[in-house]
Amino acid sequence: MGRRWIHLVLGGALLMPFFLLTSVVVPLVVDGANPFRDVGWQFVAFGGALPLAALAALLFPLLRPLEVAAVRSLCGVPAERLADGPAVSWAARRRTALWFVAHLLTGGIVSGMTLAAPPAAVLLLLLPFADPLRHTAPGVPEILHGVLGPLAGLALLALVVGTAWGAGLLLARVAPVLLGPTPTDRLAAAERRAAELASRNRLARELHDAVGHALSAVTLQAGAARRVLDTDPEFARRALAAIEETTRDAVTELDTVLGLLREEDGSDPAAPAPTLDGLQALLDRTRAAGVPVAATVEGPCAGLAPVVSREAYRIVQEGLSNALRHAGRVPVRLHLGVGEGELSIRMENPVVGAGAGESRSGAAGTGDGAAVRPAGRPGGGRGLRGIEERARLLGGAATAAERDGVWRLTARLPLTGAGTGTGAETGTGTGAETGTGEW
């Protein structure tokens, strides 16, 4: 209760500038009015100060966060029930104005009682025991000169305490209604939350695809080198060289992902994300891991919008990572086609079923997602969700499933649409300007 009392006294202090301004204006409007001496005119000035306070709350949006901080600290109202930030909309400003008037009204009453009642209560408590006080307090009825005086003093103190307690409780109940978030505030908070989640998902996809592919390739290469280290040192050296190159590229891509964080923090911009320009290097690294990849391209790929080229690269990268992690050194067929306003991606590789033996690399594997999840990898399948999210954000679609012993990943990315631009920019192609090409 003590903190709520302080909150009410703070309301009385905030009322004083408006009260003094009204006390100066009233004598200018009404002849003979003197709020500084006449109690009746003081109540008039008190009433006139409240509309001025409401006007101030309407004109100054930053008043709401100040009041919210006071209510949270002194009234014990949980922060999640109060609004965050200034009152931007007029609905929020009107609510803030009503709260400000209620705070100043109750605070002014409690502050006045706190200043006036305790001296009067002390006088009544001491009146029966001090004869000189009876002569210096001629306005006190004689009935209070006896035992009723102390009782009246205690009752007066109880009235002040009860008024402060009731007013503090009332303000604590009303605060979430008037200082709580409006529908506009809730919508803005939901939009901020959605933007934060989208940013986190974007970073998670980039990190998963960039680093996950490198780790899968390095794991396969290191395992192959370990098995033939004594029998085929030349192959082991080539595998170690491939590991070195793969990790170097992984560090570059990791720097790109960390650059996204710096860009969102307003510091250094992110390094350019890889596009289909780097597809040849990606295929070379995958082949160096012992995975034979047959890739074909149909249609002009040089004029793709940068965002389409980036997302297509990541989808292909995750598809190859899937094959590395779950199938081992099995042949992979990749087809990219541009036509009819979209870029199509199709990737196929045989599925090595659980218990069906080992792949060429000697590592048993399965498909991802709908297929049987490999032992020791609980919680997998994030890569497929990332592929679906990438395609969906561009207005396209992606599917992945196993059928007749073959794992098929397909994706369709519109060349124009949400976030893709017009496709007029150049320099992001795959290396095959037109027609059909093979790597």
Short mmCIF file of C-alpha atoms in Angstrom, two decimals:
data_model
loop_
_atom_site.label_atom_id
_atom_site.label_comp_id
_atom_site.label_asym_id
_atom_site.label_seq_id
_atom_site.Cartn_x
_atom_site.Cartn_y
_atom_site.Cartn_z
CA MET A 1 0.00 0.00 0.00
CA GLY A 2 2.92 2.34 0.69
CA ARG A 3 4.01 2.34 -2.96
CA ARG A 4 0.45 2.99 -4.14
CA TRP A 5 0.27 5.91 -1.72
CA ILE A 6 3.45 7.29 -3.26
CA HIS A 7 1.86 6.84 -6.70
CA LEU A 8 -1.17 8.86 -5.58
CA VAL A 9 0.99 11.62 -4.08
CA LEU A 10 2.88 11.69 -7.38
CA GLY A 11 -0.46 12.29 -9.12
CA GLY A 12 -1.11 15.21 -6.78
CA ALA A 13 2.33 16.64 -7.62
CA LEU A 14 1.64 16.32 -11.34
CA LEU A 15 -1.65 18.15 -10.83
CA MET A 16 0.02 21.22 -9.28
CA PRO A 17 1.22 22.92 -12.53
CA PHE A 18 -2.27 22.68 -14.03
CA PHE A 19 -3.85 23.81 -10.74
CA LEU A 20 -1.57 26.84 -10.49
CA LEU A 21 -2.23 27.77 -14.11
CA THR A 22 -5.98 27.59 -13.55
CA SER A 23 -5.65 29.57 -10.30
CA VAL A 24 -4.00 32.38 -12.26
CA VAL A 25 -6.54 32.32 -15.10
CA VAL A 26 -9.71 32.18 -12.97
CA PRO A 27 -9.27 35.69 -11.41
CA LEU A 28 -8.72 37.06 -14.92
CA VAL A 29 -12.05 35.65 -16.03
CA VAL A 30 -14.17 36.11 -12.89
CA ASP A 31 -13.98 39.37 -10.92
CA GLY A 32 -13.35 38.88 -7.22
CA ALA A 33 -12.31 35.23 -7.56
CA ASN A 34 -9.28 34.31 -5.46
CA PRO A 35 -8.43 30.59 -5.50
CA PHE A 36 -5.40 31.25 -3.30
CA ARG A 37 -7.61 32.31 -0.36
CA ASP A 38 -11.16 31.12 -1.03
CA VAL A 39 -11.67 27.37 -0.56
CA GLY A 40 -14.64 27.38 -2.93
CA TRP A 41 -12.61 28.87 -5.75
CA GLN A 42 -9.85 26.37 -5.01
CA PHE A 43 -12.27 23.58 -5.90
CA VAL A 44 -13.16 25.48 -9.08
CA ALA A 45 -9.47 25.71 -10.00
CA PHE A 46 -9.08 22.03 -9.15
CA GLY A 47 -11.89 21.11 -11.53
CA GLY A 48 -10.53 23.37 -14.27
CA ALA A 49 -7.08 21.79 -14.03
CA LEU A 50 -8.35 18.34 -15.03
CA PRO A 51 -9.35 19.25 -18.65
CA LEU A 52 -5.93 20.85 -19.11
CA ALA A 53 -4.32 17.60 -17.95
CA ALA A 54 -6.44 15.61 -20.41
CA LEU A 55 -5.39 17.95 -23.24
CA ALA A 56 -1.73 17.48 -22.32
CA ALA A 57 -2.14 13.69 -22.44
CA LEU A 58 -3.73 13.93 -25.90
CA LEU A 59 -0.93 16.10 -27.27
CA PHE A 60 2.08 14.25 -25.81
CA PRO A 61 2.21 10.53 -26.79
CA LEU A 62 5.30 9.97 -24.61
CA LEU A 63 3.18 10.49 -21.52
CA ARG A 64 1.91 6.92 -21.75
CA PRO A 65 5.27 5.15 -21.27
CA LEU A 66 5.98 7.41 -18.28
CA GLU A 67 2.66 6.52 -16.68
CA VAL A 68 3.15 2.83 -17.54
CA ALA A 69 6.55 2.84 -15.82
CA ALA A 70 5.03 4.44 -12.71
CA VAL A 71 2.13 1.97 -12.61
CA ARG A 72 4.43 -1.01 -13.10
CA SER A 73 6.79 0.10 -10.33
CA LEU A 74 4.39 1.57 -7.77
CA CYS A 75 1.04 -0.14 -8.36
CA GLY A 76 2.31 -3.67 -8.90
CA VAL A 77 0.56 -4.17 -12.25
CA PRO A 78 2.35 -6.86 -14.37
CA ALA A 79 4.19 -5.46 -17.36
CA GLU A 80 2.53 -7.89 -19.80
CA ARG A 81 -0.86 -6.29 -19.06
CA LEU A 82 0.38 -2.80 -19.98
CA ALA A 83 1.15 -1.25 -23.33
CA ASP A 84 4.67 -0.74 -24.58
CA GLY A 85 5.76 2.46 -26.24
CA PRO A 86 4.13 5.85 -26.84
CA ALA A 87 0.45 6.29 -27.56
CA VAL A 88 0.48 6.61 -31.35
CA SER A 89 -3.17 6.09 -32.27
CA TRP A 90 -5.90 8.45 -31.15
CA ALA A 91 -7.67 5.60 -29.37
CA ALA A 92 -4.56 5.04 -27.26
CA ARG A 93 -4.26 8.77 -26.60
CA ARG A 94 -7.87 8.99 -25.43
CA ARG A 95 -7.32 6.09 -23.06
CA THR A 96 -4.16 7.70 -21.76
CA ALA A 97 -6.00 10.98 -21.23
CA LEU A 98 -8.73 9.25 -19.20
CA TRP A 99 -6.09 7.52 -17.10
CA PHE A 100 -4.14 10.73 -16.55
CA VAL A 101 -7.26 12.55 -15.37
CA ALA A 102 -8.15 9.66 -13.02
CA HIS A 103 -4.60 9.59 -11.65
CA LEU A 104 -4.48 13.34 -11.05
CA LEU A 105 -8.03 13.47 -9.63
CA THR A 106 -7.48 10.72 -7.06
CA GLY A 107 -3.93 11.88 -6.44
CA GLY A 108 -5.08 15.44 -5.77
CA ILE A 109 -7.75 14.26 -3.32
CA VAL A 110 -5.43 11.92 -1.44
CA SER A 111 -2.59 14.47 -1.43
CA GLY A 112 -4.90 17.15 0.00
CA MET A 113 -6.16 14.78 2.67
CA THR A 114 -2.60 13.68 3.47
CA LEU A 115 -1.56 17.31 4.01
CA ALA A 116 -4.61 18.48 5.96
CA ALA A 117 -5.87 15.48 7.93
CA PRO A 118 -2.83 14.44 10.04
CA PRO A 119 -2.45 17.88 11.78
CA ALA A 120 -6.18 17.96 12.53
CA ALA A 121 -6.06 14.39 13.83
CA VAL A 122 -3.13 15.19 16.12
CA LEU A 123 -5.05 18.21 17.45
CA LEU A 124 -8.09 16.09 18.23
CA LEU A 125 -5.97 13.41 19.89
CA LEU A 126 -4.31 15.94 22.20
CA LEU A 127 -7.36 18.15 22.81
CA PRO A 128 -8.63 16.42 26.01
CA PHE A 129 -5.17 16.49 27.58
CA ALA A 130 -4.09 20.09 26.84
CA ASP A 131 -6.27 22.94 28.02
CA PRO A 132 -4.41 25.63 26.01
CA LEU A 133 -5.36 23.82 22.80
CA ARG A 134 -9.05 24.32 23.55
CA HIS A 135 -8.58 28.07 23.45
CA THR A 136 -6.41 28.04 20.32
CA ALA A 137 -8.91 25.86 18.42
CA PRO A 138 -12.17 27.77 18.75
CA GLY A 139 -13.63 26.11 15.68
CA VAL A 140 -13.67 22.67 17.29
CA PRO A 141 -17.10 21.75 18.77
CA GLU A 142 -17.14 21.36 22.54
CA ILE A 143 -18.37 17.80 22.22
CA LEU A 144 -14.94 16.90 20.88
CA HIS A 145 -13.14 18.42 23.86
CA GLY A 146 -13.68 15.22 25.78
CA VAL A 147 -13.16 11.58 24.98
CA LEU A 148 -14.78 11.92 21.56
CA GLY A 149 -11.89 14.07 20.36
CA PRO A 150 -9.32 11.26 20.19
CA LEU A 151 -11.91 8.96 18.62
CA ALA A 152 -12.61 11.58 15.97
CA GLY A 153 -8.87 11.97 15.37
CA LEU A 154 -8.43 8.23 14.88
CA ALA A 155 -11.47 8.15 12.60
CA LEU A 156 -9.97 10.98 10.52
CA LEU A 157 -6.69 9.08 10.14
CA ALA A 158 -8.61 5.94 9.22
CA LEU A 159 -10.51 7.94 6.60
CA VAL A 160 -7.26 9.09 5.00
CA VAL A 161 -5.83 5.58 5.03
CA GLY A 162 -9.04 4.05 3.68
CA THR A 163 -9.32 6.64 0.93
CA ALA A 164 -5.72 6.09 -0.14
CA TRP A 165 -6.16 2.30 -0.05
CA GLY A 166 -9.38 2.41 -2.08
CA ALA A 167 -8.03 4.90 -4.60
CA GLY A 168 -4.82 2.88 -5.06
CA LEU A 169 -6.81 -0.34 -5.54
CA LEU A 170 -9.12 1.37 -8.03
CA LEU A 171 -6.23 2.72 -10.10
CA ALA A 172 -4.54 -0.70 -10.10
CA ARG A 173 -7.74 -2.26 -11.44
CA VAL A 174 -8.29 0.43 -14.08
CA ALA A 175 -4.66 0.63 -15.27
CA PRO A 176 -4.75 -2.49 -17.54
CA VAL A 177 -7.92 -1.17 -19.19
CA LEU A 178 -6.72 2.36 -19.90
CA LEU A 179 -2.98 1.77 -20.18
CA GLY A 180 -3.20 -1.70 -21.71
CA PRO A 181 -2.51 -2.35 -25.39
CA THR A 182 -5.15 -1.27 -27.87
CA PRO A 183 -6.02 -3.43 -30.91
CA THR A 184 -3.61 -1.28 -32.92
CA ASP A 185 -0.87 -1.91 -30.37
CA ARG A 186 -1.53 -5.65 -30.46
CA LEU A 187 -1.39 -5.66 -34.25
CA ALA A 188 1.89 -3.74 -34.26
CA ALA A 189 3.35 -6.12 -31.66
CA ALA A 190 2.25 -9.12 -33.72
CA GLU A 191 3.88 -7.63 -36.81
CA ARG A 192 7.13 -7.01 -34.91
CA ARG A 193 7.06 -10.56 -33.59
CA ALA A 194 6.41 -11.96 -37.06
CA ALA A 195 9.30 -9.92 -38.45
CA GLU A 196 11.61 -11.18 -35.69
CA LEU A 197 10.60 -14.79 -36.30
CA ALA A 198 11.06 -14.38 -40.05
CA SER A 199 14.54 -12.96 -39.46
CA ARG A 200 15.46 -15.80 -37.11
CA ASN A 201 14.15 -18.40 -39.55
CA ARG A 202 16.11 -16.77 -42.35
CA LEU A 203 19.33 -16.93 -40.37
CA ALA A 204 18.61 -20.51 -39.32
CA ARG A 205 18.08 -21.56 -42.94
CA GLU A 206 21.27 -19.85 -44.09
CA LEU A 207 23.34 -21.39 -41.30
CA HIS A 208 21.83 -24.85 -41.77
CA ASP A 209 22.34 -24.91 -45.52
CA ALA A 210 25.77 -23.27 -45.64
CA VAL A 211 27.50 -25.03 -42.76
CA GLY A 212 25.50 -28.25 -42.92
CA HIS A 213 26.56 -28.97 -46.49
CA ALA A 214 30.23 -28.39 -45.70
CA LEU A 215 30.12 -30.59 -42.60
CA SER A 216 28.39 -33.40 -44.49
CA ALA A 217 30.99 -33.28 -47.26
CA VAL A 218 33.90 -33.11 -44.82
CA THR A 219 32.52 -36.02 -42.79
CA LEU A 220 32.24 -38.20 -45.88
CA GLN A 221 35.69 -37.21 -47.15
CA ALA A 222 37.35 -37.75 -43.77
CA GLY A 223 35.74 -41.16 -43.38
CA ALA A 224 36.90 -42.26 -46.83
CA ALA A 225 40.42 -40.98 -46.17
CA ARG A 226 40.61 -42.80 -42.86
CA ARG A 227 39.62 -46.13 -44.41
CA VAL A 228 42.20 -46.02 -47.23
CA LEU A 229 44.98 -44.14 -45.43
CA ASP A 230 47.26 -47.18 -45.35
CA THR A 231 46.28 -48.77 -48.66
CA ASP A 232 45.86 -45.70 -50.90
CA PRO A 233 47.80 -42.71 -49.53
CA GLU A 234 47.31 -40.76 -52.78
CA PHE A 235 43.52 -40.91 -52.42
CA ALA A 236 43.84 -39.87 -48.77
CA ARG A 237 45.89 -36.81 -49.80
CA ARG A 238 43.27 -35.84 -52.37
CA ALA A 239 40.56 -36.24 -49.73
CA LEU A 240 42.46 -34.05 -47.28
CA ALA A 241 42.95 -31.41 -49.99
CA ALA A 242 39.21 -31.52 -50.67
CA ILE A 243 38.53 -31.13 -46.94
CA GLU A 244 40.78 -28.09 -46.85
CA GLU A 245 39.00 -26.46 -49.78
CA THR A 246 35.55 -27.33 -48.42
CA THR A 247 36.28 -25.88 -45.00
CA ARG A 248 37.74 -22.73 -46.56
CA ASP A 249 34.54 -22.24 -48.54
CA ALA A 250 32.50 -22.99 -45.41
CA VAL A 251 34.29 -20.24 -43.49
CA THR A 252 33.47 -17.82 -46.31
CA GLU A 253 29.79 -18.77 -46.22
CA LEU A 254 29.75 -18.60 -42.43
CA ASP A 255 31.10 -15.06 -42.70
CA THR A 256 28.22 -14.30 -45.06
CA VAL A 257 25.68 -15.56 -42.53
CA LEU A 258 27.31 -13.58 -39.72
CA GLY A 259 27.23 -10.59 -42.05
CA LEU A 260 23.44 -10.91 -42.09
CA LEU A 261 23.49 -10.43 -38.33
CA ARG A 262 25.71 -7.37 -38.64
CA GLU A 263 23.42 -5.98 -41.32
CA GLU A 264 20.36 -6.37 -39.09
CA ASP A 265 22.19 -4.68 -36.22
CA GLY A 266 22.86 -1.68 -38.47
CA SER A 267 26.61 -2.25 -38.62
CA ASP A 268 28.68 -3.59 -41.49
CA PRO A 269 26.64 -4.88 -44.43
CA ALA A 270 26.60 -8.58 -45.17
CA ALA A 271 28.83 -10.08 -47.82
CA PRO A 272 26.93 -11.15 -50.95
CA ALA A 273 25.23 -14.52 -50.51
CA PRO A 274 26.20 -17.22 -53.03
CA THR A 275 24.11 -17.49 -56.18
CA LEU A 276 23.90 -19.87 -59.09
CA ASP A 277 27.14 -18.30 -60.31
CA GLY A 278 28.83 -20.51 -57.72
CA LEU A 279 26.94 -23.67 -58.65
CA GLN A 280 29.89 -25.14 -60.54
CA ALA A 281 32.11 -24.86 -57.46
CA LEU A 282 29.37 -26.42 -55.33
CA LEU A 283 29.13 -29.39 -57.71
CA ASP A 284 32.91 -29.77 -57.75
CA ARG A 285 33.06 -29.91 -53.96
CA THR A 286 30.30 -32.50 -53.88
CA ARG A 287 32.05 -34.62 -56.49
CA ALA A 288 35.26 -34.32 -54.50
CA ALA A 289 33.41 -35.99 -51.64
CA GLY A 290 32.90 -38.99 -53.91
CA VAL A 291 29.34 -38.28 -55.02
CA PRO A 292 28.87 -38.48 -58.81
CA VAL A 293 26.59 -35.61 -59.84
CA ALA A 294 25.12 -35.31 -63.32
CA ALA A 295 23.76 -31.78 -63.80
CA THR A 296 21.91 -30.29 -66.76
CA VAL A 297 20.55 -26.81 -67.40
CA GLU A 298 17.81 -25.88 -69.86
CA GLY A 299 16.88 -22.35 -70.79
CA PRO A 300 18.51 -18.93 -70.25
CA CYS A 301 19.70 -18.64 -66.64
CA ALA A 302 21.82 -15.50 -66.88
CA GLY A 303 18.96 -13.03 -66.30
CA LEU A 304 17.52 -14.46 -63.10
CA ALA A 305 16.62 -12.02 -60.35
CA PRO A 306 19.28 -12.11 -57.59
CA VAL A 307 16.84 -13.38 -54.97
CA VAL A 308 15.73 -16.25 -57.22
CA SER A 309 19.33 -17.17 -57.97
CA ARG A 310 20.27 -17.11 -54.28
CA GLU A 311 17.34 -19.24 -53.16
CA ALA A 312 17.86 -21.69 -56.01
CA TYR A 313 21.51 -22.11 -54.98
CA ARG A 314 20.52 -22.82 -51.38
CA ILE A 315 17.88 -25.35 -52.45
CA VAL A 316 20.38 -27.23 -54.60
CA GLN A 317 22.94 -27.04 -51.80
CA GLU A 318 20.54 -28.54 -49.27
CA GLY A 319 19.47 -31.24 -51.73
CA LEU A 320 23.10 -32.29 -52.20
CA SER A 321 23.64 -32.17 -48.43
CA ASN A 322 20.65 -34.47 -48.02
CA ALA A 323 22.19 -36.97 -50.40
CA LEU A 324 25.55 -36.78 -48.63
CA ARG A 325 24.10 -37.24 -45.16
CA HIS A 326 21.57 -39.97 -45.87
CA ALA A 327 22.62 -41.87 -48.98
CA GLY A 328 26.39 -41.56 -49.13
CA ARG A 329 28.25 -41.84 -52.43
CA VAL A 330 25.27 -42.59 -54.65
CA PRO A 331 24.74 -40.98 -58.06
CA VAL A 332 22.73 -37.77 -58.06
CA ARG A 333 20.92 -36.29 -61.05
CA LEU A 334 20.25 -32.55 -61.02
CA HIS A 335 18.17 -30.66 -63.56
CA LEU A 336 17.58 -26.89 -63.73
CA GLY A 337 15.09 -25.53 -66.20
CA VAL A 338 13.97 -21.99 -66.98
CA GLY A 339 10.73 -21.53 -68.86
CA GLU A 340 7.11 -20.40 -68.64
CA GLY A 341 7.89 -17.79 -66.02
CA GLU A 342 9.51 -20.10 -63.48
CA LEU A 343 12.72 -21.86 -62.54
CA SER A 344 12.28 -25.57 -61.94
CA ILE A 345 14.69 -27.68 -59.89
CA ARG A 346 14.62 -31.46 -59.90
CA MET A 347 17.04 -33.68 -58.00
CA GLU A 348 17.04 -37.48 -57.76
CA ASN A 349 19.18 -40.03 -55.98
CA PRO A 350 18.73 -43.69 -54.99
CA VAL A 351 17.62 -44.39 -51.45
CA VAL A 352 19.60 -46.85 -49.36
CA GLY A 353 17.05 -48.42 -47.07
CA ALA A 354 17.76 -49.15 -43.41
CA GLY A 355 19.16 -52.65 -43.13
CA ALA A 356 19.51 -52.94 -46.91
CA GLY A 357 23.28 -52.79 -46.87
CA GLU A 358 25.75 -49.98 -47.26
CA SER A 359 26.17 -47.38 -49.90
CA ARG A 360 29.35 -47.03 -51.94
CA SER A 361 30.88 -44.97 -49.18
CA GLY A 362 30.15 -47.72 -46.70
CA ALA A 363 27.66 -45.56 -44.78
CA ALA A 364 24.12 -46.76 -44.48
CA GLY A 365 21.52 -44.08 -45.12
CA THR A 366 17.93 -43.26 -45.97
CA GLY A 367 16.03 -40.33 -47.37
CA ASP A 368 14.98 -37.32 -45.34
CA GLY A 369 11.61 -36.10 -44.15
CA ALA A 370 8.98 -38.67 -45.14
CA ALA A 371 11.50 -41.44 -45.45
CA VAL A 372 12.87 -43.41 -42.52
CA ARG A 373 15.02 -41.13 -40.38
CA PRO A 374 18.56 -42.41 -39.87
CA ALA A 375 19.55 -43.67 -36.48
CA GLY A 376 21.39 -41.20 -34.28
CA ARG A 377 19.82 -38.12 -35.90
CA PRO A 378 16.75 -37.28 -33.83
CA GLY A 379 15.04 -34.06 -34.79
CA GLY A 380 16.14 -34.11 -38.45
CA GLY A 381 14.15 -32.80 -41.39
CA ARG A 382 14.92 -29.12 -40.84
CA GLY A 383 16.52 -28.88 -44.26
CA LEU A 384 13.32 -29.90 -46.04
CA ARG A 385 11.34 -27.37 -44.05
CA GLY A 386 13.89 -24.74 -45.04
CA ILE A 387 13.52 -25.67 -48.72
CA GLU A 388 9.74 -25.40 -48.48
CA GLU A 389 10.02 -22.02 -46.74
CA ARG A 390 12.42 -20.67 -49.36
CA ALA A 391 10.12 -21.69 -52.20
CA ARG A 392 6.99 -20.43 -50.45
CA LEU A 393 8.50 -17.01 -49.70
CA LEU A 394 9.02 -16.54 -53.45
CA GLY A 395 5.50 -17.66 -54.25
CA GLY A 396 6.57 -21.12 -55.41
CA ALA A 397 6.41 -24.63 -54.00
CA ALA A 398 8.71 -27.54 -53.15
CA THR A 399 8.11 -31.22 -52.51
CA ALA A 400 10.36 -34.08 -51.44
CA ALA A 401 9.44 -37.74 -51.19
CA GLU A 402 10.73 -41.25 -51.82
CA ARG A 403 9.10 -43.37 -54.51
CA ASP A 404 10.17 -46.68 -56.00
CA GLY A 405 13.51 -46.51 -54.22
CA VAL A 406 14.36 -43.04 -55.55
CA TRP A 407 14.40 -39.84 -53.50
CA ARG A 408 13.01 -36.94 -55.52
CA LEU A 409 13.24 -33.27 -54.63
CA THR A 410 11.38 -30.80 -56.84
CA ALA A 411 10.98 -27.04 -56.51
CA ARG A 412 9.31 -24.34 -58.58
CA LEU A 413 10.42 -20.71 -58.18
CA PRO A 414 8.54 -17.96 -60.05
CA LEU A 415 10.87 -15.68 -61.97
CA THR A 416 8.73 -12.68 -60.98
CA GLY A 417 6.56 -12.27 -57.90
CA ALA A 418 6.84 -11.50 -54.23
CA GLY A 419 10.36 -10.33 -53.50
CA THR A 420 11.83 -11.48 -56.82
CA GLY A 421 12.00 -8.22 -58.71
CA THR A 422 11.58 -8.16 -62.46
CA GLY A 423 14.43 -10.41 -63.40
CA ALA A 424 16.04 -7.69 -65.46
CA GLU A 425 19.31 -7.74 -63.53
CA THR A 426 22.18 -9.75 -64.91
CA GLY A 427 25.30 -11.37 -63.64
CA THR A 428 23.60 -14.08 -61.56
CA GLY A 429 23.37 -16.85 -64.08
CA THR A 430 24.61 -20.41 -63.84
CA GLY A 431 27.25 -20.15 -66.50
CA ALA A 432 24.96 -21.40 -69.30
CA GLU A 433 23.55 -18.35 -71.01
CA THR A 434 21.06 -20.09 -73.26
CA GLY A 435 20.09 -23.53 -74.47
CA THR A 436 21.04 -26.72 -72.70
CA GLY A 437 24.26 -27.25 -70.79
CA GLU A 438 25.85 -30.01 -68.74
CA TRP A 439 28.39 -30.00 -65.93
#
